[in-house]
XYZ file of N, CA and C in Angstrom:
471
model
N 43.480 143.066 215.120
C 42.706 142.186 215.492
C 41.229 142.579 215.964
N 40.422 141.683 215.298
C 38.835 142.100 215.639
C 38.146 141.053 216.446
N 37.279 141.529 217.364
C 36.778 140.733 218.357
C 36.175 139.621 217.869
N 36.326 138.450 218.302
C 35.490 137.164 217.877
C 34.049 137.182 218.354
N 33.828 137.950 219.623
C 32.311 138.060 219.646
C 31.386 139.227 218.827
N 31.955 140.378 218.726
C 31.181 141.461 218.194
C 32.011 141.734 216.981
N 33.120 141.766 216.721
C 33.712 142.245 215.266
C 34.276 143.681 215.604
N 34.192 144.285 216.727
C 34.845 145.566 217.006
C 36.506 145.291 217.015
N 36.938 146.402 216.763
C 38.566 146.440 217.125
C 39.059 146.145 218.537
N 40.012 145.360 218.287
C 40.714 144.979 219.719
C 41.796 145.441 219.818
N 42.525 146.005 221.015
C 43.902 146.775 221.264
C 43.970 146.459 222.734
N 45.796 146.488 222.901
C 46.363 146.003 223.805
C 45.956 146.846 225.114
N 45.422 146.206 226.015
C 45.106 147.190 227.187
C 46.344 147.756 227.836
N 46.067 149.003 228.527
C 47.169 149.226 229.065
C 47.633 148.724 230.260
N 49.302 148.669 230.096
C 49.879 147.828 231.394
C 49.419 146.331 231.600
N 49.180 145.751 230.227
C 48.700 144.551 230.502
C 49.087 143.505 229.172
N 48.785 142.523 229.399
C 49.478 141.416 228.610
C 48.187 140.815 227.562
N 47.198 141.550 227.671
C 46.017 141.060 226.834
C 45.219 141.956 225.883
N 44.729 141.782 224.764
C 44.083 142.530 223.659
C 42.451 142.609 224.467
N 41.982 143.900 224.251
C 40.513 144.323 224.792
C 39.651 144.768 223.723
N 38.145 144.414 223.449
C 37.607 144.871 222.681
C 37.154 146.056 223.044
N 37.023 147.353 222.201
C 36.626 148.650 222.514
C 35.168 148.685 222.627
N 34.288 147.792 221.974
C 33.134 147.814 222.261
C 32.565 147.032 223.365
N 32.591 145.617 223.247
C 32.117 144.562 223.972
C 32.790 144.366 225.401
N 34.178 144.834 225.343
C 35.089 144.580 226.570
C 35.755 143.340 226.449
N 35.412 142.514 225.504
C 35.772 141.020 225.567
C 37.427 140.969 225.379
N 37.947 139.841 226.073
C 39.329 139.933 226.534
C 39.939 138.949 225.686
N 41.024 138.921 225.032
C 42.032 137.866 224.195
C 43.098 138.021 224.705
N 43.719 136.484 225.259
C 44.825 136.543 225.839
C 45.714 135.537 224.878
N 46.872 135.822 224.488
C 47.606 135.109 223.375
C 48.550 134.313 224.259
N 48.815 133.436 223.713
C 49.861 132.367 224.445
C 51.121 132.505 224.175
N 51.797 132.626 225.611
C 53.028 132.961 225.616
C 54.238 131.824 224.712
N 55.262 132.415 224.314
C 56.189 131.463 223.842
C 56.963 130.866 225.016
N 58.342 130.368 224.806
C 59.181 129.567 225.664
C 60.023 130.910 226.685
N 59.883 132.039 225.808
C 60.274 133.086 226.888
C 59.208 134.015 227.564
N 58.032 133.630 227.335
C 56.956 134.686 227.897
C 56.465 135.466 227.032
N 57.017 135.771 225.924
C 56.451 136.767 224.923
C 55.200 136.428 224.521
N 54.278 137.466 224.367
C 52.754 137.474 223.863
C 52.768 138.039 222.509
N 52.441 137.630 221.750
C 52.400 138.340 220.498
C 51.295 138.730 220.243
N 50.744 140.092 220.028
C 49.615 140.702 219.622
C 49.538 140.379 218.138
N 48.192 140.759 217.688
C 47.920 140.645 216.276
C 47.789 141.927 215.710
N 48.585 142.823 216.314
C 48.892 144.417 215.793
C 50.087 144.124 215.012
N 50.411 144.310 214.001
C 51.877 144.566 213.323
C 52.404 145.834 213.481
N 53.604 146.055 213.831
C 54.383 147.249 214.190
C 54.552 147.878 212.389
N 55.138 149.043 212.625
C 55.379 149.418 211.317
C 56.923 149.107 210.846
N 57.573 148.338 211.953
C 58.913 148.472 211.896
C 59.331 146.861 211.338
N 60.544 146.640 210.640
C 61.084 145.575 210.141
C 61.927 145.118 210.994
N 61.989 143.685 211.241
C 63.151 142.969 211.873
C 64.707 143.294 211.092
N 65.795 143.622 211.996
C 67.200 143.980 211.575
C 67.842 142.629 211.140
N 67.307 141.526 211.448
C 68.017 140.437 211.099
C 67.392 139.640 209.950
N 66.211 139.532 209.938
C 65.755 138.858 208.605
C 64.585 139.553 207.742
N 64.534 140.969 208.181
C 63.620 141.858 207.086
C 62.161 141.545 207.331
N 61.595 140.590 208.223
C 60.194 140.354 208.096
C 59.776 141.574 209.123
N 58.510 141.760 208.908
C 57.869 142.534 209.725
C 57.931 142.203 211.396
N 58.095 143.575 212.334
C 58.143 143.014 213.863
C 56.495 143.198 214.107
N 56.009 142.595 215.335
C 54.829 142.224 215.769
C 54.835 143.056 216.929
N 53.986 143.745 217.457
C 53.726 144.391 218.804
C 53.479 143.200 220.029
N 54.199 143.159 220.921
C 54.094 142.318 222.033
C 54.231 142.548 223.219
N 54.033 141.831 224.151
C 53.808 141.911 225.610
C 54.984 140.693 226.386
N 55.839 141.356 227.521
C 56.152 140.403 228.168
C 56.405 140.783 229.773
N 55.612 140.226 230.556
C 55.195 140.619 231.813
C 54.623 142.148 232.058
N 53.882 142.235 231.008
C 53.154 143.781 230.696
C 53.876 144.693 230.337
N 55.044 144.619 229.880
C 55.968 145.372 229.323
C 55.799 145.141 227.752
N 55.640 146.415 226.762
C 55.551 146.319 225.649
C 56.764 146.384 224.935
N 56.926 145.767 223.981
C 57.949 145.583 222.970
C 57.588 145.095 221.577
N 58.618 144.807 220.854
C 58.292 144.037 219.456
C 58.965 143.281 219.247
N 58.410 142.310 218.306
C 59.196 140.688 218.293
C 59.038 140.088 217.036
N 59.840 139.637 216.520
C 60.005 138.838 214.987
C 59.184 137.539 215.155
N 58.350 137.384 214.358
C 57.702 136.049 214.441
C 58.700 135.032 213.782
N 59.631 135.095 213.074
C 60.448 134.281 212.228
C 61.488 134.072 213.131
N 62.637 135.011 213.279
C 63.712 134.833 214.185
C 63.604 135.029 215.577
N 62.488 135.428 215.940
C 62.043 135.680 217.325
C 63.089 136.600 218.379
N 63.857 137.453 217.479
C 64.357 138.543 218.161
C 63.609 139.686 218.759
N 63.902 140.413 219.815
C 63.081 141.340 220.306
C 63.852 142.668 220.253
N 62.834 143.809 220.203
C 63.146 144.891 220.233
C 62.416 145.818 221.538
N 63.302 145.915 222.425
C 62.857 146.503 223.567
C 63.332 148.016 224.026
N 62.562 148.869 224.592
C 63.037 150.131 224.735
C 63.805 150.188 225.976
N 64.902 151.033 225.554
C 65.653 151.323 226.872
C 65.178 151.801 228.275
N 64.331 152.258 227.989
C 63.527 152.659 229.181
C 62.953 151.881 229.999
N 62.595 150.691 229.576
C 61.705 149.447 230.434
C 62.794 148.381 230.273
N 63.960 148.504 229.847
C 64.943 147.154 229.555
C 65.173 146.714 230.990
N 65.734 147.495 231.969
C 66.349 147.019 233.291
C 65.215 146.661 234.147
N 63.916 147.299 234.073
C 62.660 146.954 235.025
C 62.373 145.519 234.313
N 62.281 145.260 233.098
C 62.006 143.994 232.460
C 62.727 142.889 233.033
N 64.125 143.298 233.035
C 65.173 142.014 233.662
C 64.984 141.781 234.941
N 64.765 143.005 235.836
C 64.418 142.760 237.289
C 63.195 142.122 237.495
N 61.901 142.429 236.829
C 60.803 141.398 236.976
C 60.971 140.073 236.641
N 61.690 139.643 235.424
C 61.905 138.430 235.270
C 62.727 137.743 236.111
N 63.778 138.140 236.604
C 64.485 137.654 237.808
C 63.890 137.569 238.877
N 62.825 137.991 239.339
C 62.040 137.875 240.649
C 61.309 136.991 240.384
N 61.013 136.563 239.037
C 59.835 135.732 238.897
C 60.617 134.229 239.025
N 61.977 134.210 238.174
C 62.848 132.738 238.453
C 63.220 132.410 239.735
N 63.305 133.180 240.554
C 63.632 132.497 242.019
C 65.155 132.479 241.960
N 65.659 131.956 242.849
C 67.105 131.714 243.156
C 67.924 131.118 241.798
N 67.415 130.533 240.806
C 68.034 129.900 239.835
C 68.874 130.746 239.185
N 70.180 130.354 238.821
C 71.234 131.325 238.219
C 72.182 130.310 237.798
N 72.484 130.530 236.310
C 73.196 129.694 235.528
C 74.362 130.685 235.230
N 75.582 129.522 235.042
C 76.708 129.963 234.816
C 76.822 130.133 233.376
N 76.809 131.518 232.901
C 76.912 131.724 231.321
C 78.053 131.594 230.550
N 78.139 131.074 229.389
C 79.142 131.087 228.678
C 79.732 132.485 228.182
N 80.898 132.963 228.040
C 81.366 134.505 227.891
C 81.027 134.448 226.379
N 80.468 135.352 225.982
C 80.130 135.988 224.617
C 81.313 135.839 223.982
N 81.258 135.658 222.799
C 82.621 135.963 222.094
C 82.808 137.478 221.539
N 84.115 137.673 221.651
C 84.336 139.227 221.069
C 84.043 139.390 219.307
N 83.890 138.299 218.674
C 83.607 138.426 217.349
C 82.180 138.995 217.481
N 81.219 138.646 218.350
C 80.002 139.115 218.038
C 79.900 140.685 218.025
N 80.957 141.423 218.171
C 80.918 142.809 218.346
C 81.025 143.479 217.092
N 81.509 142.416 216.210
C 81.666 142.981 214.757
C 80.765 143.042 213.752
N 79.759 142.240 214.310
C 78.285 142.218 213.536
C 77.860 143.789 213.480
N 77.193 144.108 212.308
C 76.250 145.254 212.217
C 75.058 145.100 211.665
N 74.126 145.847 212.526
C 72.759 145.566 212.169
C 72.329 147.144 212.255
N 71.191 147.400 211.738
C 70.752 148.746 211.548
C 69.317 148.621 212.367
N 69.333 149.861 213.047
C 68.072 150.014 213.840
C 66.880 150.235 213.150
N 65.769 149.177 213.623
C 64.442 149.316 212.750
C 63.690 150.476 212.737
N 64.254 151.497 213.645
C 63.327 152.879 213.459
C 64.211 153.920 212.650
N 65.377 154.038 213.012
C 66.164 155.189 212.422
C 66.973 154.605 211.175
N 67.163 153.547 210.946
C 68.046 152.509 209.989
C 69.592 153.037 210.182
N 69.918 153.467 211.219
C 71.441 153.665 211.283
C 71.975 152.474 212.005
N 73.305 152.286 212.080
C 73.786 151.070 212.557
C 73.726 151.357 213.884
N 73.331 149.951 214.610
C 73.465 150.153 216.060
C 74.785 149.802 216.751
N 74.912 150.085 217.928
C 75.887 149.697 218.522
C 75.967 148.318 219.237
N 77.003 147.608 218.907
C 77.002 146.263 219.442
C 78.013 146.386 220.756
N 77.678 145.645 221.908
C 78.211 145.719 223.238
C 77.887 144.843 223.982
N 79.005 144.481 224.897
C 78.755 143.646 225.750
C 77.607 144.275 226.596
N 76.602 143.412 227.321
C 75.715 143.465 228.383
C 76.259 143.956 229.607
N 76.202 144.642 230.650
C 76.823 144.883 231.614
C 76.843 144.167 232.415
N 75.999 142.983 232.434
C 75.832 141.866 233.591
C 76.514 140.937 233.401
N 77.632 140.903 233.441
C 78.579 139.662 233.412
C 79.252 139.394 231.861
N 79.145 140.082 230.963
C 79.735 140.048 229.749
C 79.222 138.675 228.884
N 78.258 137.836 229.455
C 77.883 136.834 228.535
C 76.802 137.128 227.349
N 76.494 138.124 227.093
C 75.636 138.618 226.092
C 75.959 139.706 225.532
N 76.160 139.743 223.778
C 76.291 141.021 223.310
C 75.067 141.578 222.889
N 74.556 142.612 223.182
C 73.314 143.397 222.532
C 73.547 144.360 221.750
N 72.391 144.823 220.810
C 72.694 145.880 219.778
C 72.023 147.119 220.189
N 72.537 148.241 220.685
C 71.548 149.607 221.188
C 71.598 150.533 220.043
N 70.706 151.247 219.891
C 70.767 152.512 219.213
C 70.295 153.794 220.457
N 71.210 154.586 220.549
C 71.047 155.727 221.437
C 70.063 156.708 220.788
N 70.240 156.726 219.674
C 69.255 157.790 219.166
C 67.752 157.598 219.287
N 67.490 156.283 219.189
C 65.944 155.807 219.388
C 65.796 155.147 220.574
N 66.865 155.158 221.538
C 66.790 154.568 222.873
C 66.295 153.060 222.785
N 66.529 151.962 221.796
C 66.014 150.679 221.537
C 67.286 149.785 221.743
N 66.970 148.660 222.218
C 67.981 147.507 222.217
C 67.190 146.420 221.331
N 68.203 145.741 220.969
C 67.755 144.675 219.887
C 68.412 143.275 220.523
N 67.677 142.463 220.933
C 68.117 141.076 221.511
C 67.711 139.912 220.463
N 68.972 139.151 219.979
C 68.478 138.029 219.498
C 67.878 136.696 220.323
N 67.269 136.010 219.933
C 66.407 135.066 220.503
C 67.273 134.214 221.550
N 66.755 134.285 222.683
C 67.409 133.568 223.755
C 68.544 134.554 224.582
N 68.737 135.730 223.992
C 69.758 136.480 224.845
C 68.910 136.895 225.852
N 67.918 137.698 225.899
C 67.284 138.168 227.119
C 67.287 137.092 228.108
N 66.941 135.749 228.039
C 66.746 134.770 229.137
C 68.315 134.366 229.755
N 69.304 134.507 228.703
C 70.448 134.340 229.248
C 70.994 135.640 230.059
N 70.541 136.896 230.058
C 70.882 137.971 230.663
C 69.906 137.976 232.218
N 68.878 137.411 232.135
C 67.908 137.099 233.169
C 68.516 135.939 234.021
N 69.448 134.881 233.666
C 69.846 133.825 234.568
C 71.065 134.153 234.873
N 71.652 134.860 234.342
C 73.172 135.284 234.757
C 73.419 136.112 235.959
N 74.357 135.471 236.816
C 74.554 136.018 238.146
C 74.859 137.780 237.855
N 74.341 138.424 238.747
C 74.887 140.015 238.501
C 76.211 140.323 238.563
C-alpha cells in the first residue's frame, strides 16, 4: 500500500493495528471485520488452504496473522495463539456462551499447511472441545475457519 498523502510505501507499524508511511509518517487504520481482524494491503506469499485464494497480512489486537478475504479463515502463529485468546477474552468481559460440541467428523478433514504444504493435524482445541482446529507443528501455525476463534474466546475454560 502506498501513502495517500505522499505516495511512499506504507508498512505495518511494529506491535500495532495500523499502517504507517515510511516517509511522512502518515497513518492508515483499516476497518475491522466482525471478529476485529484488520486486513492490511500487504499480500502474503501464502495461499488459503480452503479456497486457494491469496492470504493477506492482518492484525487482531496488535497480533499479526494472515487472513483470507474470501472464506475469512485465519492463519495464526502458535506462539501468539494463547495470548491472542486471552486478550480477546479480557475484552469481552464475563460473557460466556455454552458452545455446541464439535462433531468428530470434523477431525477427518485434511488440509495442507499454507507454508510447507504438508497435511495439517486436525484436533479438538483443548478449551472445551467445541472447536476443531488445524495445526502444523513443523511451521508452528494454526488454521482456524471463520468464526472458530470467537467460538474459542466465548467458550468457558
